[in-house]
mmCIF file of C-alpha atoms in Angstrom:
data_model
loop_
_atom_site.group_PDB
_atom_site.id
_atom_site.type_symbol
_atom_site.label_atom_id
_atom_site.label_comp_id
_atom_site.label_asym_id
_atom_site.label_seq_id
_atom_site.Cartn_x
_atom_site.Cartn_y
_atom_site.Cartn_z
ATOM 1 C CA UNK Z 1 -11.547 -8.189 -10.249
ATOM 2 C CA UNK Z 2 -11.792 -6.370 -6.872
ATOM 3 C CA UNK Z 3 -12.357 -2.376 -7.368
ATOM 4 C CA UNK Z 4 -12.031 -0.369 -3.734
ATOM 5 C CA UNK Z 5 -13.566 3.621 -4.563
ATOM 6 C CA UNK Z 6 -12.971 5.605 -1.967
ATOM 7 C CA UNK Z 7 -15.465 8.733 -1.631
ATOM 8 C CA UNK Z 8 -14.763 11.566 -0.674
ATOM 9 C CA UNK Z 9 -11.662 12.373 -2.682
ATOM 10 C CA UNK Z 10 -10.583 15.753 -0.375
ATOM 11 C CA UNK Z 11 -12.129 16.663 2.944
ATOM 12 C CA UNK Z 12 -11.516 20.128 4.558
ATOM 13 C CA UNK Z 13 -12.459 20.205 8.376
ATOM 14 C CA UNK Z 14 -11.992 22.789 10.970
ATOM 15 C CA UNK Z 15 -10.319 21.563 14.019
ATOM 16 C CA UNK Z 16 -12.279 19.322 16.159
ATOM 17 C CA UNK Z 17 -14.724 18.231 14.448
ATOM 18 C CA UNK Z 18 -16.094 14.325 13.583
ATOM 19 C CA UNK Z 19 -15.470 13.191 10.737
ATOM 20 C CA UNK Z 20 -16.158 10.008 8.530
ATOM 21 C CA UNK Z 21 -14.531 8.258 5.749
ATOM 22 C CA UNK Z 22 -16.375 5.752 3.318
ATOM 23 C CA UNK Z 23 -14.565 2.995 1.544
ATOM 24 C CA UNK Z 24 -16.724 0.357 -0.363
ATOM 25 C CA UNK Z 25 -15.179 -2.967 -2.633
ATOM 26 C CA UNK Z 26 -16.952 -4.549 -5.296
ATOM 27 C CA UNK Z 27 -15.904 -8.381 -4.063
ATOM 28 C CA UNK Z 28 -16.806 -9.484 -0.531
ATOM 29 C CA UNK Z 29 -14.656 -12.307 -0.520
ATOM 30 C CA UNK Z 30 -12.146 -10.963 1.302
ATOM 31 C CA UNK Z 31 -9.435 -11.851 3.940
ATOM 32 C CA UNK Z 32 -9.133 -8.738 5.659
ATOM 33 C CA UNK Z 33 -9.153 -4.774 5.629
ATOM 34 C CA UNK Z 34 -6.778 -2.051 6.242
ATOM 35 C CA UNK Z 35 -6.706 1.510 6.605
ATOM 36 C CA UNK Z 36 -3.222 3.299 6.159
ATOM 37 C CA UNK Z 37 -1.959 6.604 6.637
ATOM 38 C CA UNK Z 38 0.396 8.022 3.918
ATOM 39 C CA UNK Z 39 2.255 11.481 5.013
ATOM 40 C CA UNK Z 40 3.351 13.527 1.562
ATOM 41 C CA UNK Z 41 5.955 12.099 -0.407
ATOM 42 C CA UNK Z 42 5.785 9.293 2.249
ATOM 43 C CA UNK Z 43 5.484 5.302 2.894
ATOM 44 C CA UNK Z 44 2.269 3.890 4.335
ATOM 45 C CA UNK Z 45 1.151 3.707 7.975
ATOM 46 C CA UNK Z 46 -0.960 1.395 8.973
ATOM 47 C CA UNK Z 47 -3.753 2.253 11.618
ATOM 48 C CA UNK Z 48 -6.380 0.053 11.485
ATOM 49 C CA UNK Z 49 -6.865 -3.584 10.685
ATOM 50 C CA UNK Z 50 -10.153 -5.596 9.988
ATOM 51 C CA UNK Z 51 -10.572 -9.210 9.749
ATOM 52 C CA UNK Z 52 -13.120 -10.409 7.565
ATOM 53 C CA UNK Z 53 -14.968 -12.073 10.070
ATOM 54 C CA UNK Z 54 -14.721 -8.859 12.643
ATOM 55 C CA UNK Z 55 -17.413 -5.815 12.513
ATOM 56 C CA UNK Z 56 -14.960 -2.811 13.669
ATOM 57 C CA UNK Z 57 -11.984 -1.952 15.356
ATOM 58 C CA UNK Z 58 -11.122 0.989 17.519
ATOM 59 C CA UNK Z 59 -7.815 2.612 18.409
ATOM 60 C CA UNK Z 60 -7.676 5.873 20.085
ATOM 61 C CA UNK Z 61 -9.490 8.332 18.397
ATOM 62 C CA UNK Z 62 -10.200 5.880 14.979
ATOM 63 C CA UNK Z 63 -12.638 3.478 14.850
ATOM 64 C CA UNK Z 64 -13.217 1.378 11.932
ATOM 65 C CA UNK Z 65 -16.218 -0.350 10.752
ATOM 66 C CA UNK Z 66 -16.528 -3.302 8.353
ATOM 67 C CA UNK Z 67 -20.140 -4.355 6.337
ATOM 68 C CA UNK Z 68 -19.078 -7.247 4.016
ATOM 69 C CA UNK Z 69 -22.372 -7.919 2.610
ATOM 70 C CA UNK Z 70 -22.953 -4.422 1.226
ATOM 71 C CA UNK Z 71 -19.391 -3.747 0.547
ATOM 72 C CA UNK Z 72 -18.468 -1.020 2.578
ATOM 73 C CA UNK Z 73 -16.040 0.187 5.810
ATOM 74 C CA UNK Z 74 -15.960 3.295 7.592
ATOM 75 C CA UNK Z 75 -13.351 5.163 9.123
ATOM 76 C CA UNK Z 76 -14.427 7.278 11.675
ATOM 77 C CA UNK Z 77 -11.931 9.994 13.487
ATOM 78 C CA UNK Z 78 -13.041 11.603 16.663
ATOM 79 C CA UNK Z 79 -12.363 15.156 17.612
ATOM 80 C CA UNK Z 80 -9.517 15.793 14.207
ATOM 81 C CA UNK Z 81 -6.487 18.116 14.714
ATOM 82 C CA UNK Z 82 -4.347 19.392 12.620
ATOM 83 C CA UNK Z 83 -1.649 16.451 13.108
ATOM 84 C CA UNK Z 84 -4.416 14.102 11.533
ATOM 85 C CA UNK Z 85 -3.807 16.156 8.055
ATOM 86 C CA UNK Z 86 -2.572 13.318 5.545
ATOM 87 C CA UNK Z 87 -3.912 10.963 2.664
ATOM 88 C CA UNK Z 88 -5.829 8.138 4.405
ATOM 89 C CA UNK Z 89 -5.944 5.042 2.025
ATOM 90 C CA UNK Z 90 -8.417 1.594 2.324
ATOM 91 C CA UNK Z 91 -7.147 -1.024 1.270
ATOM 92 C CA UNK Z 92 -8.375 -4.771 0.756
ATOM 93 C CA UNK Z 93 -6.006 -7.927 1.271
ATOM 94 C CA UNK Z 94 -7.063 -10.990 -0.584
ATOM 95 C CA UNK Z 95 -5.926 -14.695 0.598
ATOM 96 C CA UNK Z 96 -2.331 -14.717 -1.198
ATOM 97 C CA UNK Z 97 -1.147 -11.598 0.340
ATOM 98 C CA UNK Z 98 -2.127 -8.987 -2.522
ATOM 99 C CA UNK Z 99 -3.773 -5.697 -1.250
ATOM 100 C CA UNK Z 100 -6.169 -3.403 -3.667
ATOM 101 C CA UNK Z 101 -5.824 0.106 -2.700
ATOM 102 C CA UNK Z 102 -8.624 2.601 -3.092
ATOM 103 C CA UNK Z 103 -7.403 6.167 -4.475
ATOM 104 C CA UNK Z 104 -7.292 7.950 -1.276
ATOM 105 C CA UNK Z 105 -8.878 10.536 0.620
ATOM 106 C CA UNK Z 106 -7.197 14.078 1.426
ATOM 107 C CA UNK Z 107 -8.025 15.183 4.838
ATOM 108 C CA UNK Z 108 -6.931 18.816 5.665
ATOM 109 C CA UNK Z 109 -7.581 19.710 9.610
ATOM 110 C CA UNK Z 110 -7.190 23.394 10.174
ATOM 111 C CA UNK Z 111 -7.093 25.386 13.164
ATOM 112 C CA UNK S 1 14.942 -2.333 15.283
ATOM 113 C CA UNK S 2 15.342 -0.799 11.562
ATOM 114 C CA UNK S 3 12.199 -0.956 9.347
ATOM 115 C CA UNK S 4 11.427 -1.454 5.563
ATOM 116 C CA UNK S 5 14.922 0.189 3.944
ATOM 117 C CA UNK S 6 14.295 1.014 0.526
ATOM 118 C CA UNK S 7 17.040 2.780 -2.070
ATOM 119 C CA UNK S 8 17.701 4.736 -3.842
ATOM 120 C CA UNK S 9 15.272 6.956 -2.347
ATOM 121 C CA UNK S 10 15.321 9.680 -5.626
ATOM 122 C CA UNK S 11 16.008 8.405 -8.982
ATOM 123 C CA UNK S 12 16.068 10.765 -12.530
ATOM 124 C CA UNK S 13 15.936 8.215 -15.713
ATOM 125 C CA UNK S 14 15.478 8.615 -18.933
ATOM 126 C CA UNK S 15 13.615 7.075 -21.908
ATOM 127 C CA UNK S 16 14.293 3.222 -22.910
ATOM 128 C CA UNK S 17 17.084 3.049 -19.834
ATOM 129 C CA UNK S 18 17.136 0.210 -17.323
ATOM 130 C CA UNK S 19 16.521 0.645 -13.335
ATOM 131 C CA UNK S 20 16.759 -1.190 -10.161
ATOM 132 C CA UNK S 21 15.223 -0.983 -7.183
ATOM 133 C CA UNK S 22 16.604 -2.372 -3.597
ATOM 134 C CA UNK S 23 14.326 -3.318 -0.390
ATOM 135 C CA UNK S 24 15.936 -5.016 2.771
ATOM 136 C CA UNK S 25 13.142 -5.815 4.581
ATOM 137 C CA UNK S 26 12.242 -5.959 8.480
ATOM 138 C CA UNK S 27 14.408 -8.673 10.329
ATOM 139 C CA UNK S 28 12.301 -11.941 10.422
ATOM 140 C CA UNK S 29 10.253 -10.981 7.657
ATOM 141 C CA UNK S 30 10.365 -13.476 4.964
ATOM 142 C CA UNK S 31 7.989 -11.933 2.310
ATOM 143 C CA UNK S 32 8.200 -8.713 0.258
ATOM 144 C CA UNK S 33 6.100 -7.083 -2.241
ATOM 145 C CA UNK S 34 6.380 -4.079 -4.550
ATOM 146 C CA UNK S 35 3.822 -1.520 -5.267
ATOM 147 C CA UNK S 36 3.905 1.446 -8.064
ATOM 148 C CA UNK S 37 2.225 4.391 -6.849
ATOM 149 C CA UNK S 38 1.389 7.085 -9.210
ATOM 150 C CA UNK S 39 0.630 10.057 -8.152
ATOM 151 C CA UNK S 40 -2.377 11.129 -6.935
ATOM 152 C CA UNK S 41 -3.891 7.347 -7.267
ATOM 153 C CA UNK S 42 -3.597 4.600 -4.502
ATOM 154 C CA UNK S 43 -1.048 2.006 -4.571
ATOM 155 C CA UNK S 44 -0.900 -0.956 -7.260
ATOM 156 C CA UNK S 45 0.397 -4.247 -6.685
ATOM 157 C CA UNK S 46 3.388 -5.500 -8.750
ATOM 158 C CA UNK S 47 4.634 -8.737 -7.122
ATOM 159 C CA UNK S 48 4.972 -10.293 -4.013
ATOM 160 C CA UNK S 49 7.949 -12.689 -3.285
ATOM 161 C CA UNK S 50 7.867 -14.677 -0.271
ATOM 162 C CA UNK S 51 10.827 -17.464 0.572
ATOM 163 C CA UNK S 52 12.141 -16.394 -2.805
ATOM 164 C CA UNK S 53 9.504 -17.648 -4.464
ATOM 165 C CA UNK S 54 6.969 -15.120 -6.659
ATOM 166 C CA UNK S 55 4.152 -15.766 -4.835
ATOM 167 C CA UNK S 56 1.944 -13.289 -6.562
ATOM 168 C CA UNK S 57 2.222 -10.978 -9.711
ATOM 169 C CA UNK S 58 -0.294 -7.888 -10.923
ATOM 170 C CA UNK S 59 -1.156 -6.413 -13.923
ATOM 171 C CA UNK S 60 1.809 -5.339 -15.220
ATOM 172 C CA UNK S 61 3.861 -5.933 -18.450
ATOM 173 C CA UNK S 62 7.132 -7.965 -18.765
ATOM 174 C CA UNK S 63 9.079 -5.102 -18.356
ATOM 175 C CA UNK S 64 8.635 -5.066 -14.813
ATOM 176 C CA UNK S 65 10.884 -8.275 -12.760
ATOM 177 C CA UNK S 66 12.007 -8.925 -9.368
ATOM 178 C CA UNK S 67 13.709 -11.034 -7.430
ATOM 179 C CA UNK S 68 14.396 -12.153 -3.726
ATOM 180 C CA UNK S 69 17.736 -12.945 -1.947
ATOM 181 C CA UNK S 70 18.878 -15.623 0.509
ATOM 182 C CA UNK S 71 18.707 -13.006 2.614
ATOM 183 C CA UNK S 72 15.053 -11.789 1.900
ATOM 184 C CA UNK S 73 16.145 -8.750 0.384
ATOM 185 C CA UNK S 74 14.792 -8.047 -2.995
ATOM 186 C CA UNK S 75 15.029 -6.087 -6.107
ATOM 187 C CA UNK S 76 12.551 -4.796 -8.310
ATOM 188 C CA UNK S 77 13.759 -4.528 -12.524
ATOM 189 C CA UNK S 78 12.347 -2.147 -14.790
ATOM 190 C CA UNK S 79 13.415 -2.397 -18.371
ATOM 191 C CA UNK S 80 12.962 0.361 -21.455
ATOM 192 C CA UNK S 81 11.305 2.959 -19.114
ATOM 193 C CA UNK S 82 8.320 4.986 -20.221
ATOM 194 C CA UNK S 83 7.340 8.158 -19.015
ATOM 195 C CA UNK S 84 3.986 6.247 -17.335
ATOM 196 C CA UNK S 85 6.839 4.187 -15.146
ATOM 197 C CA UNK S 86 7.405 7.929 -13.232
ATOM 198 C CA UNK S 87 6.388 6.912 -9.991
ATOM 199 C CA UNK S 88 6.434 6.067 -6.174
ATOM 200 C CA UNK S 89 7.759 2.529 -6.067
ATOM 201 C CA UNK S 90 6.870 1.022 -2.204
ATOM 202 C CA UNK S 91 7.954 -2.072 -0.881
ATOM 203 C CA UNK S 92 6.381 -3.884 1.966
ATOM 204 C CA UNK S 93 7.699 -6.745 4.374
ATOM 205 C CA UNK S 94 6.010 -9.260 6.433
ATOM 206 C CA UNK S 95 6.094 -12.322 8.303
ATOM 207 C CA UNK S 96 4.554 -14.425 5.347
ATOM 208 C CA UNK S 97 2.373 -14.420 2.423
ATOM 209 C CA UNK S 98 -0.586 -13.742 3.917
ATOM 210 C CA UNK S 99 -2.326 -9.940 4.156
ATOM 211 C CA UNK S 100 -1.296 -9.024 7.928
ATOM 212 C CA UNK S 101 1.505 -6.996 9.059
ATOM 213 C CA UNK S 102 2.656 -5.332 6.495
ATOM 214 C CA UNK S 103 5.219 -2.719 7.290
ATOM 215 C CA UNK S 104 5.799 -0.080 3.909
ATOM 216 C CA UNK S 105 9.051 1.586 3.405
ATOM 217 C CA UNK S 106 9.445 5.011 2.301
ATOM 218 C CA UNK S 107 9.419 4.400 -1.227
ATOM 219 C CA UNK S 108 11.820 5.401 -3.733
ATOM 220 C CA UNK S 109 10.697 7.897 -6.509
ATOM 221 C CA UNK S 110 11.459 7.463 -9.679
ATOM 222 C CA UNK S 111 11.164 10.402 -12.610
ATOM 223 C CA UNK S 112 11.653 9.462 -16.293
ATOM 224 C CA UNK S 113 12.186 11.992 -18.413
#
C-alpha cells in the first residue's frame, strides 16, 4: 500500500526567502508525481508534474525534483511572496489513474 | 472553456440521511474520479469512472456509490451518513484513465450533523 508523508506539516517564511518542501512514498513503482496547490476552502491546482522516468521539472519560480530509488521529491520555491501562501500537496499517481495524496504542507509567506 | 463544475457547492445533512453529489466534467474529458477530503488531511481516493465504467475504487465502505453518464457527468452516492462523512468531496476530470491531466473542481462541502 503506497503511504506519501509529507514533512514539514506548517512552514512560516518571511518574504523572499528559499524555501524547500520534502515529500517521500514508501512504493517506487510509480507512474508519475504531482505537486498541487490547494487555496482555503478550495479545489486543487496543479503546478508541477513528474514522470517516473524524469529527475525534475522547473516552472517559474518551482522546481521539482524526483529520487525514485530513495523515495523522495522536492519542491523547491525561489524567492516566496506572500501570493505563494497556500497548502501545497504531493501526490503520487499509480498506473490505473489513482493518486495518493500526502497530508499537506502549510506555507505562510509574510511581508 | 468551463472547468471541473461540481454542486452543490455547501451541503448541511444529518444523521442516517442520503446525499448526492454532481460533477460535469471538462469538455473532452472522458474520466472522472471522486476524492473525500477531510479536513486538515490530504485527499483520498473514492472511485474513478472512466467511459462509464468504474475503473478504480478505494478504501471505502458500501455506503459510498457512483456512477457516470452518457454524457461523462457523474454522481457520487452516500447512504446513512455518519458524522466521519463531513467533508470536502473533489472531483477530478481527464482525458483518460491514466494519472495526467487532472483538472480538480472546487469541491462541494458537506457537514453532517
Amino acid at each position: 500500500k503506497q503511504e506519501v508523508t509529507q514533512i514539514p506539516a506548517a512552514l512560516s517564511v518571511p518574504e523572499g526567502e528559499n524555501l524547500v518542501l520534502n515529500c517521500s512514498f514508501t512504493d517506487s513503482a510509480i507512474y508519475n508525481l504531482q505537486w498541487f496547490r490547494q487555496d482555503p476552502g478550495k479545489g486543487l491546482t496543479s503546478l508541477l508534474l513528474i514522470q517516473s522516468s524524469q529527475r525534475e521539472q522547473t516552472s517559474g519560480r518551482l522546481n521539482a525534483s524526483l529520487d525514485k530509488s530513495s523515495g523522495r521529491s522536492t519542491l523547491y520555491i525561489a524567492a516566496s511572496q506572500p501570493g505563494d501562501s497556500a497548502t501545497y500537496l504531493c501526490a503520487v499517481g499509480a498506473s490505473y489513474g489513482k493518486l495518493t495524496f500526502g497530508q499537506g504542507t502549510i506555507l505562510t509567506v509574510h511581508p | 472553456d468551463a472547468g471541473v463544475t461540481q454542486s452543490p457547492t455547501h451541503l448541511i445533512k444529518t444523521r442516517g440521511q442520503h446525499v448526492t453529489l454532481r460533477c460535469s466534467p471538462i469538455s473532452g474529458h472522458k474520466s472522472v474520479s471522486w476524492y473525500q477530503q477531510v479536513l486538515g488531511q490530504g485527499p483520498q481516493f473514492i472511485f474513478q469512472y472512466y467511459e462509464k465504467e468504474e475503473r478504480g475504487r478505494g478504501n471505502f465502505p458500501d455506503r459510498f456509490s457512483a456512477r457516470q453518464f452518457p454524457n461523462y457527468s457523474s454522481e457520487l452516492n452516500v447512504n446513512a451518513l455518519l458524522l466521519g462523512d463531513s467533508a470536502l468531496y473533489l472531483c477530478a476530470s481527464s482525458l483518460d484513465w491514466t494519472p495526467y491531466g487532472y483538472t480538480f473542481g472546487s469541491g462541494t462541502r458537506l457537514t453532517v450533523v
